[in-house]
XYZ file of C-alpha atoms in Angstrom:
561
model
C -6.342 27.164 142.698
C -5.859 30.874 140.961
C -9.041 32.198 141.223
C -9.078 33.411 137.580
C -8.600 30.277 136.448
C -12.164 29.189 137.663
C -13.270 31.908 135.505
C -11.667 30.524 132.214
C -14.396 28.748 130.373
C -17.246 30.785 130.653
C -18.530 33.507 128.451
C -18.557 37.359 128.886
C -22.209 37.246 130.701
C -21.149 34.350 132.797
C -18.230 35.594 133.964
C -19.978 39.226 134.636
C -22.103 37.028 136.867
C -19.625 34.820 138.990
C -17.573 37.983 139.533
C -20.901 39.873 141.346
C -19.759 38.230 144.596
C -20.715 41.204 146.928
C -24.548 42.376 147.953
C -27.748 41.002 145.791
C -27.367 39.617 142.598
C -30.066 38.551 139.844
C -29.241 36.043 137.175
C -32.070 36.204 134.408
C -31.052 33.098 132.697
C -32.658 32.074 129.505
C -33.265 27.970 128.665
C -30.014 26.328 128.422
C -27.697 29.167 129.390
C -25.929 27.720 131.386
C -27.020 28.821 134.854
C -26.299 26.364 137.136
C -22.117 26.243 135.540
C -22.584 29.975 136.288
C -23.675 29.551 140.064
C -21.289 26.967 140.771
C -19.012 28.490 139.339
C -19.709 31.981 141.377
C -19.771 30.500 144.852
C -16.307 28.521 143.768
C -14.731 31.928 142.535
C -16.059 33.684 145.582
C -14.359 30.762 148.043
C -11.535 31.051 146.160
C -10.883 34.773 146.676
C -12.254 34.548 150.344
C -15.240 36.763 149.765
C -17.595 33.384 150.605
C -16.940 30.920 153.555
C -17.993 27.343 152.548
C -19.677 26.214 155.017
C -21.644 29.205 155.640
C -22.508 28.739 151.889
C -26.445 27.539 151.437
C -27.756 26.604 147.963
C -31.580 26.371 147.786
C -33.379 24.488 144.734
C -37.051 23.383 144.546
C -36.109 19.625 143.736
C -33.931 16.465 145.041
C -32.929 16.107 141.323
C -31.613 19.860 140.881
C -30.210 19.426 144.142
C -28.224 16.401 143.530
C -26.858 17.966 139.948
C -26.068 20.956 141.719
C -23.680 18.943 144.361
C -22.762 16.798 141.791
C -21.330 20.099 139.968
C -20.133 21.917 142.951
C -17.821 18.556 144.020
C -16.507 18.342 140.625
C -15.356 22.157 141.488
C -13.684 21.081 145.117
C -16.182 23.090 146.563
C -18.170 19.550 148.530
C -18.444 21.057 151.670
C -21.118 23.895 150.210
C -24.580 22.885 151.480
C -27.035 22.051 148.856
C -30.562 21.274 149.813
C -34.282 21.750 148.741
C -36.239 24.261 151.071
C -37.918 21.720 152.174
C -34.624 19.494 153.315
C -33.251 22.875 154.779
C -36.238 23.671 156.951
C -36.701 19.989 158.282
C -33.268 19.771 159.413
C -33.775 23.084 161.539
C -36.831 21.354 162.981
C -35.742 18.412 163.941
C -32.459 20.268 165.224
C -34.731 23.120 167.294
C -38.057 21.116 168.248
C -36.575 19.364 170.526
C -34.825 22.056 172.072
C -37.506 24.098 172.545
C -40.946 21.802 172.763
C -38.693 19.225 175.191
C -40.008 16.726 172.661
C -38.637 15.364 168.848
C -40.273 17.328 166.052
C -43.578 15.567 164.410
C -42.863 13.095 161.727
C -43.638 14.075 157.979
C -46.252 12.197 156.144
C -44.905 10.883 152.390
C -47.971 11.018 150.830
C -51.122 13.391 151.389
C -53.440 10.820 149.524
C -54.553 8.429 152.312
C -55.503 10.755 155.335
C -57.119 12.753 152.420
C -59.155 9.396 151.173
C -59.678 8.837 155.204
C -61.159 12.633 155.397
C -63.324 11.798 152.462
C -64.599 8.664 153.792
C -65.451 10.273 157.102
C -67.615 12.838 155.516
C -69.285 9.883 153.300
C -67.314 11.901 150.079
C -66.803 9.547 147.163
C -63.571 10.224 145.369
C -61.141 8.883 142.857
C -57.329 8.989 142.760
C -57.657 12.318 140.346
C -59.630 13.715 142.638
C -57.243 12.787 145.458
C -54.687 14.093 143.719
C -56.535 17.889 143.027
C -57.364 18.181 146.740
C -54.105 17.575 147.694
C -52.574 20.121 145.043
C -55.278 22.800 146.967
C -53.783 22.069 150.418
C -50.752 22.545 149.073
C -51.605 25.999 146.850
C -53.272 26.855 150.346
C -50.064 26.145 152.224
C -47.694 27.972 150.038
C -49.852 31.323 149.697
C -49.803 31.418 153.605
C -53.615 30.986 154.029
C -55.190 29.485 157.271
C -58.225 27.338 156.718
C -60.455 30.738 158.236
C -58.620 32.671 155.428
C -59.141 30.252 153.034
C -62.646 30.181 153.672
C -63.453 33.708 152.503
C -62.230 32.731 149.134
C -62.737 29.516 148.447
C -65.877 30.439 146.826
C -63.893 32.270 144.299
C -61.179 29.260 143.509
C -61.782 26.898 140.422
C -63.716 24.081 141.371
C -61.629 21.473 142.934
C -62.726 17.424 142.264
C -66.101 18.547 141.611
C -66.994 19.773 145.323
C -69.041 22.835 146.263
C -66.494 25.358 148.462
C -68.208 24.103 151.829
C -67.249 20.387 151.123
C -63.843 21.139 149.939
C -63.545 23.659 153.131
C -64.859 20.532 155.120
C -62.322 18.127 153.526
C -59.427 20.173 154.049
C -60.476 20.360 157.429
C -60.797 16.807 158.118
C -57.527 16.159 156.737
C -56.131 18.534 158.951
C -57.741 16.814 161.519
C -56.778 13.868 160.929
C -53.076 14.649 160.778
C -53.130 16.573 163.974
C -54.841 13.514 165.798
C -51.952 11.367 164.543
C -49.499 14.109 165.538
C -48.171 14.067 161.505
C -46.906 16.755 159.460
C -47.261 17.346 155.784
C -44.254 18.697 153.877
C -45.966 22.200 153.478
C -46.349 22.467 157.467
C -42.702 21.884 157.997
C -41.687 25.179 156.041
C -45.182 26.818 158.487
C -43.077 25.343 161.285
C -40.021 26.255 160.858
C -41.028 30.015 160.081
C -42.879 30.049 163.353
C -40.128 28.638 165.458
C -37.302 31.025 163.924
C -39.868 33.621 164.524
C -40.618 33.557 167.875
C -37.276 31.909 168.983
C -34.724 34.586 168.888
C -31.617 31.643 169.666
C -32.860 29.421 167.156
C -33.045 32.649 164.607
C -29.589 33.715 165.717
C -28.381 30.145 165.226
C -29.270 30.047 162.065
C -27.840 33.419 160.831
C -24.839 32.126 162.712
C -24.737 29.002 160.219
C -25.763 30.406 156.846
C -24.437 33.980 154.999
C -24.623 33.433 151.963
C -27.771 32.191 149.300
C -27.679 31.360 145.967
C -31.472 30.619 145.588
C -32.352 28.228 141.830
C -35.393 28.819 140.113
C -36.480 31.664 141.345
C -39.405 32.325 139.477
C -40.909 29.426 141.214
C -41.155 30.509 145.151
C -43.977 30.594 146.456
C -45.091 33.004 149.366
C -44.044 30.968 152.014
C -40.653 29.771 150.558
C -40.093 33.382 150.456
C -41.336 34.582 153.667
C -38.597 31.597 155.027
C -36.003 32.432 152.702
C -36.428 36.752 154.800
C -36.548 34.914 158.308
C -32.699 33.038 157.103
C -31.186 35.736 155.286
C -32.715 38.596 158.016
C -31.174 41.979 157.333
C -28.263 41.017 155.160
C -28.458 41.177 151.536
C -25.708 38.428 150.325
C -28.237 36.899 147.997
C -27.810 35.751 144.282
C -31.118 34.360 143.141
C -31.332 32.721 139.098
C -34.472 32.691 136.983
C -36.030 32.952 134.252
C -39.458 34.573 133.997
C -40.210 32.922 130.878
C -39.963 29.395 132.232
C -42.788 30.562 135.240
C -45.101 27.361 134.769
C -46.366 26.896 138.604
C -48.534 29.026 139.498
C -51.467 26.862 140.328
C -49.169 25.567 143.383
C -48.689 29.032 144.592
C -45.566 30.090 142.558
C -44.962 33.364 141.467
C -42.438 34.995 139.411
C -43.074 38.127 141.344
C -40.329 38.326 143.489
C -37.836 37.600 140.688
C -39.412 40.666 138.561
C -39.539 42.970 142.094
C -36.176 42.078 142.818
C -34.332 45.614 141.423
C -37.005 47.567 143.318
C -36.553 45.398 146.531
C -32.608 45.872 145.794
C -32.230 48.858 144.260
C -28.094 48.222 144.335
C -28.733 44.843 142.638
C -26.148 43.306 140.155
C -28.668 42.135 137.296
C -27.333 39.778 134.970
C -28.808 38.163 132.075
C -27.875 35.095 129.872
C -28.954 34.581 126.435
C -26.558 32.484 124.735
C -27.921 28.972 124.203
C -25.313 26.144 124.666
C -28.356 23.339 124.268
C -30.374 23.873 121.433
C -29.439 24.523 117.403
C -30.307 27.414 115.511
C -33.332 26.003 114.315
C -35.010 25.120 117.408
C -33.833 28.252 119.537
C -35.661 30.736 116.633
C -38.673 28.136 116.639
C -38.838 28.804 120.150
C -38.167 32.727 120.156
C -41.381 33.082 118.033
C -43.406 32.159 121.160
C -42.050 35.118 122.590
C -42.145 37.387 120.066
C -43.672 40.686 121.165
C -42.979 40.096 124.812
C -40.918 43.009 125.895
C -39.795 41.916 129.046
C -38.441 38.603 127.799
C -34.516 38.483 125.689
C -34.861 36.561 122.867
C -32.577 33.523 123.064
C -28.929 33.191 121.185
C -28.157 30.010 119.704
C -24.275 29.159 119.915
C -24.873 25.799 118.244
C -24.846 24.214 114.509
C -27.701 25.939 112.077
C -29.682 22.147 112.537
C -32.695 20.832 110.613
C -35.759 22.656 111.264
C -38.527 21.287 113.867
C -41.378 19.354 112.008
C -45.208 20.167 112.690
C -47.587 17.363 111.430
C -51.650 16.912 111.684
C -53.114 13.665 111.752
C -56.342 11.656 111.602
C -56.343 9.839 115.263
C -54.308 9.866 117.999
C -53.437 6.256 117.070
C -52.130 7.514 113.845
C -50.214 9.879 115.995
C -48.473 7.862 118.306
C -47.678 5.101 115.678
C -46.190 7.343 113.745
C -44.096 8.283 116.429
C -43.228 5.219 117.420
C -42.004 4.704 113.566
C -40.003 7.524 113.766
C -38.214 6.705 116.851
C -37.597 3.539 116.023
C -36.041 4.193 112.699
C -33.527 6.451 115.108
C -32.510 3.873 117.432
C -31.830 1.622 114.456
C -29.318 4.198 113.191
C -27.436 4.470 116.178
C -29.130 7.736 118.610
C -29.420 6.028 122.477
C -32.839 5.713 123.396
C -32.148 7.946 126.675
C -31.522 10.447 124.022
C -34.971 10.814 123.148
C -38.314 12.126 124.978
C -41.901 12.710 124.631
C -43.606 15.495 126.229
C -47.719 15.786 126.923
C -49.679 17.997 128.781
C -51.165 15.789 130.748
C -50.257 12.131 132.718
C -53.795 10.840 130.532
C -52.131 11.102 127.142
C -49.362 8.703 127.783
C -51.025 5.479 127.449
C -51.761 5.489 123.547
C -48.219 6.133 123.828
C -47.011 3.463 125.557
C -49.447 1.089 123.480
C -47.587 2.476 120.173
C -44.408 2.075 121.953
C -44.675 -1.635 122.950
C -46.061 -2.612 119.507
C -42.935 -1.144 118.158
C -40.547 -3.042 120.426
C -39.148 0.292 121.995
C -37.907 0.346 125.640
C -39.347 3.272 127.331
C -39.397 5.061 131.056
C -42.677 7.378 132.954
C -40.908 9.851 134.670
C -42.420 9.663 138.248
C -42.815 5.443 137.980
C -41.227 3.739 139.889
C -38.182 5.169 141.747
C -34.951 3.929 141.292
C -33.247 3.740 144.702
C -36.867 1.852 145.568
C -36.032 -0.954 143.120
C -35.861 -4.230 145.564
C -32.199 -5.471 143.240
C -31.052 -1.763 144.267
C -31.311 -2.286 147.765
C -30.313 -5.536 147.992
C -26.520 -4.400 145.448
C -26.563 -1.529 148.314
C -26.433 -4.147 151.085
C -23.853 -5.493 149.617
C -21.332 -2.774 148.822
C -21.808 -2.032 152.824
C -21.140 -5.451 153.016
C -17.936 -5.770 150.862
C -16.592 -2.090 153.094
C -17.203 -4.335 156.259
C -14.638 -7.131 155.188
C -12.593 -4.996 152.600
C -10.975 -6.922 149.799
C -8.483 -4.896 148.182
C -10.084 -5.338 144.615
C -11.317 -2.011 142.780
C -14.090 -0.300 143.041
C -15.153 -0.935 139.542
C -14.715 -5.068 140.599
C -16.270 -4.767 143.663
C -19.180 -2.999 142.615
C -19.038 -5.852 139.564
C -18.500 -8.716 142.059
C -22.039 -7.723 144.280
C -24.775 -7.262 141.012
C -23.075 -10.737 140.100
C -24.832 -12.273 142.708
C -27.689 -10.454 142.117
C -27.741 -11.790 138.762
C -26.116 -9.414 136.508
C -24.104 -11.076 133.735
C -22.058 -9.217 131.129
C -24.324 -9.642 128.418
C -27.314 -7.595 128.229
C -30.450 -10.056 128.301
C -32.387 -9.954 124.806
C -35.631 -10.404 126.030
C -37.915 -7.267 127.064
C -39.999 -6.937 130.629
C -38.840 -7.687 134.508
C -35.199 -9.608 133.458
C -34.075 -6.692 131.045
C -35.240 -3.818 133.883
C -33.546 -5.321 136.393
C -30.283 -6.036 134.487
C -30.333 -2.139 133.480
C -31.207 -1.127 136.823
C -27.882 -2.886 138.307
C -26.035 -1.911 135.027
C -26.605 1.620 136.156
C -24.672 1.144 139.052
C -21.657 0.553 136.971
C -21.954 3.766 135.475
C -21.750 5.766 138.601
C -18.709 3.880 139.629
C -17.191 5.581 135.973
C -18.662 8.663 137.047
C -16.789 8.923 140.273
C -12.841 10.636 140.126
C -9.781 8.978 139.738
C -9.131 7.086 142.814
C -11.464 6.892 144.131
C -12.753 3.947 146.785
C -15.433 1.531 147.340
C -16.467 4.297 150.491
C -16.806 7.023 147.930
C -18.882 4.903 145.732
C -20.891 4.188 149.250
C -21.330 7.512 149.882
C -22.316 8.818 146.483
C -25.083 6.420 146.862
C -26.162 7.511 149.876
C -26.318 11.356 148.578
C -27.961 10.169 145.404
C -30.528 8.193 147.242
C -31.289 10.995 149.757
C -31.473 13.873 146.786
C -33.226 11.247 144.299
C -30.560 11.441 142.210
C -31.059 8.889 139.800
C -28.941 7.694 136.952
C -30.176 7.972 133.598
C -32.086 4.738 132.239
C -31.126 3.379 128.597
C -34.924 3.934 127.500
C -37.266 6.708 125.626
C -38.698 9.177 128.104
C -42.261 9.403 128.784
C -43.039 12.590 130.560
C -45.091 15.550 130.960
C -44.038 19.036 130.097
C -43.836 20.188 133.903
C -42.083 17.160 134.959
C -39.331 17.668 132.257
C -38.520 21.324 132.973
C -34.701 21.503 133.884
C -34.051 18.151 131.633
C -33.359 18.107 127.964
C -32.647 15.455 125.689
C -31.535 15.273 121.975
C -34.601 14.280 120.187
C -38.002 15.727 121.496
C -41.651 14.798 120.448
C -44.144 17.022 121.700
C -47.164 15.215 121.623
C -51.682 16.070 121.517
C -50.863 19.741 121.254
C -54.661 20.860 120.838
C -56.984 22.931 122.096
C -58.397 21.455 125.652
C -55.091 19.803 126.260
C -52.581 23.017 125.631
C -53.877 25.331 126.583
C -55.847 22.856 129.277
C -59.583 23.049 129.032
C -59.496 24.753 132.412
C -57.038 27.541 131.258
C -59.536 30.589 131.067
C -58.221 34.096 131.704
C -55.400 35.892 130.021
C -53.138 35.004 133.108
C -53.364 31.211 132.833
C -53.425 31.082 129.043
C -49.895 32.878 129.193
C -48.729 30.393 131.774
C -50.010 27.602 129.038
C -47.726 29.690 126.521
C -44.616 29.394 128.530
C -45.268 25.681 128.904
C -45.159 24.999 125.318
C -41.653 27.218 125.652
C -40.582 24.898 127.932
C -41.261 21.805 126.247
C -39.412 23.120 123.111
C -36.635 24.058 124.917
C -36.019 20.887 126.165
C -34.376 20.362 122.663
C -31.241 19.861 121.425
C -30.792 18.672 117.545
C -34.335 17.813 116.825
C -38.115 18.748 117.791
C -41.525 17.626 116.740
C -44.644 18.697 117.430
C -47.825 17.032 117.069
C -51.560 16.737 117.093
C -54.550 14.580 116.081
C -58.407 15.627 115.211
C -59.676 12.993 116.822
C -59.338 10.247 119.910
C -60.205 7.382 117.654
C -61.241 6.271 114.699
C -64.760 5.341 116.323
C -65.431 8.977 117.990
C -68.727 10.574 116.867
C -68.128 13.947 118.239
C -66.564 17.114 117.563
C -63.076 17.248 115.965
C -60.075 18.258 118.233
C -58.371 21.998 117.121
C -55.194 22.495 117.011
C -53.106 24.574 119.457
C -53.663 28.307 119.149
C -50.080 28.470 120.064
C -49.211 26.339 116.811
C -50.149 29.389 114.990
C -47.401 31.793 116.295
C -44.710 28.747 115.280
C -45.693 29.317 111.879
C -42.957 31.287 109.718
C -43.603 34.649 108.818
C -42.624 35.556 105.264
């Protein structure tokens, strides 16, 4: 391919951008620029004119879903053989490749969940705790972890951390040291002491260092603004003194801090790099008029963030309502959705963002009432489902005993006798979730190129199970505002925007009360054609106490005449 021609479809910024193909280059790219078309589009361009070597070409994200759209775009570009992975899938592969070699033994397994040696900890030390509580002890290891703290570090300041499930500093000091315990004893590893143990190993292993600098010259790092200390300190040990690095953030979109993210590095970068390329998108291809100058007013006044450019329609403008209860909330929600799936939009279309996982049951209530399908992002995973598996047996089945039929009737033939039919069922609950679920299969099949084979199909499977790539259900997304960042949908209803819930009650000093800020910008930004925001004065129409505010931030949405 002409390299030029990989250039033709993007804009003047973009193409600035996938053109910077030698030394360190910063992408500041606003919501729905466009960035990862611009990185893919960079390392395909710089392949193309032999500046980049493919497989010494590593892609970093944060998570298996930006990960799996990023290979899913860099395929679609020729350019498969790049390596995409999380930090986290980088730096086990290393260990598992160099324990061995150098500890004569295979590298500890990693725990998938932190919440039962942490309820085994508690129990030990006659601690009392729920699964929130669980939950907010884990999220401290993990803040812990990522800001490179040992437990004797940690100890000189946990006295100065937010309270964490309710527990003096010495019990949470004695808790995390149980649990660390504990994991040692059954020679485990969480998924923060893999990155610990891989930056030890390449650091005191000169081979294993060279190795690696062998394999890998050239970064492109996503989400910048979201490494932590420890992702970074890695991210030094693998480039070591070289500088081909193109890192893409946006400071604005910098909603992680309490897990030890820090947007930092991404505003330090020019002094770190003082020959940096710096690059920055503001020309919105997701969002109309209407919603991209809603969302500007957030960040009016902030002088080190570009005000966004919509390139889309002029759009209706995004609707702010009050209401009595929270029931009268969601209902009317509900209505309103409903009265949009009735005139045609998909229901996969449409999302509702909330602070907090707590708000989404009146939601789900108002939602069944109403008849409307809907999906909790972080339920239950896809590739998990027990028809999944069984339609994945089954396709390695069918490449065992190949039958010369299509993909498309293959893949048709196997959720057949699983149960599928042609006909979507009419009734709601298990039978209509599992007819979608193997439905969904069918739609990767159309996803895949022309020509494809049933072993494509197999292996596209196999990456989108490993990456948690998942296909997009035919329901209404339920999902908080951090869980949704990087997603967007065409209808969004941002949901119990008051005070206590956004900002969150715990949200005290300037610092976190901006973070809040940009939270609310990144809910609103997950717009495309229409946005809602809502909020109720009360829980019920029983509560006695106080009514609810709204939002400060509601105030700065308000038009200025």
């Amino acid at each position: 391919m002409n390299p030029e021609d990989i250039l033709e479809n993007l804009d003047p910024e973009q193409r600035q951008a996938a053109q910077a193909l030698i030394g360190p280059t910063c992408i500041l790219a606003g919501a729905g620029t466009g960035k990862t078309r611009t990185v893919t589009h960079r390392i395909a361009y710089g392949i193309a004119k032999g500046e980049f070597s493919a497989n010494r070409v590593l892609a970093l994200t944060y998570t298996n879903r930006a990960a799996g759209e990023l290979r899913a775009r860099a395929r679609q570009l020729g350019i498969g053989a790049v390596s995409v992975k999380t930090f986290h899938a980088a730096a086990l592969a290393q260990l598992e490749f160099f324990w061995p070699q150098f500890a004569g033994v295979p590298a500890p397994s990693v725990i998938e969940s932190k919440a039962r040696l942490i309820s085994q900890a508690a129990e030990g030390l006659q601690l009392r705790l729920d699964t929130g509580s669980v939950r907010d002890i884990a999220a401290e290891i993990e803040w812990r972890k990522y800001s490179m703290l040992s437990l004797d570090e940690y100890s000189a300041i946990v006295a100065s951390r937010p309270k964490v499930a309710g527990l003096s500093p010495a019990k949470n000091l004695a808790l995390q040291t149980a649990y660390e315990d504990i994991k040692i004893r059954a020679q485990r590893v969480d998924w923060e002491d893999v990155l610990v143990l891989t930056l030890g190993l390449l650091r005191s292993e000169p081979r294993a260092l060279a190795h690696v600098h062998q394999q890998y010259r050239f970064f492109t790092v996503d989400e910048y603004q979201d490494i932590s200390p420890l992702q970074h300190a890695l991210l030094d040990a693998w480039l070591g003194n070289r500088s081909d690095l193109c890192v893409v953030g946006d400071p604005n979109q910098t909603i992680y801090s309490f897990t030890g993210a820090t947007s930092e590095y991404l505003r330090n970068f020019s002094n770190r790099f003082p020959d940096a390329n710096v690059i920055t998108l503001t020309r919105n291809y997701r969002s109309t008029q209407q919603i991209v100058n809603f969302a500007n007013r957030l960040t009016a006044g902030n002088d080190s963030v570009e005000p966004l450019e919509s390139q889309g329609e002029i759009g209706l403008a995004p609707r702010m309502r009050q209401f009595e209860t929270i029931q009268d909330e969601c209902s009317a929600v509900a209505f309103d959705i409903r009265s949009r799936i009735d005139q045609g939009e998909k229901p996969s279309e449409i999302a509702i963002l909330y602070r907090v996982n707590g708000q989404s049951e009146a939601i789900e209530n108002a939602l069944s009432q109403a008849s409307i399908d809907y999906q909790v992002r972080g339920g239950e995973r896809f590739f998990k489902r027990v028809e999944i598996q069984n339609a994945i047996r089954g396709v390695r089945a069918e490449l065992v005993s190949p039958s010369g039929k299509s993909v498309y009737q293959s893949v048709t033939d196997v959720i057949r006798t699983l149960g599928w039919q042609s006909q979507q069922p009419i009734e709601q609950g298990a039978a209509r979730e599992k007819w979608e679920s193997l439905n969904s299969l069918l739609a990767i099949v159309e996803e895949l190129p022309a020509g494809a084979t049933l072993a494509d199909f197999a292996k596209e499977l196999d990456e989108r199970q490993r990456s948690q790539h998942e296909p997009v259900k035919a329901a209404v997304t339920l999902s908080t505002i951090h869980a949704a960042k990087g997603l967007e949908w065409g209808s969004v209803y941002l949901v119990g925007l008051t005070e206590g819930y956004l900002p969150i009650s715990y949200a005290q000093t300037p610092s976190q009360i901006a973070e809040e800020r940009r939270l609310l910008y990144v809910g609103l930004t997950r717009a495309k054609r229409w946005l809602s925001l809502s909020w109720a004065k009360r829980d019920s129409s029983g509560f006695a106490g106080r009514d609810r505010e709204a939002s400060r931030f509601l105030a700065a949405l308000q038009p200025r005449h």
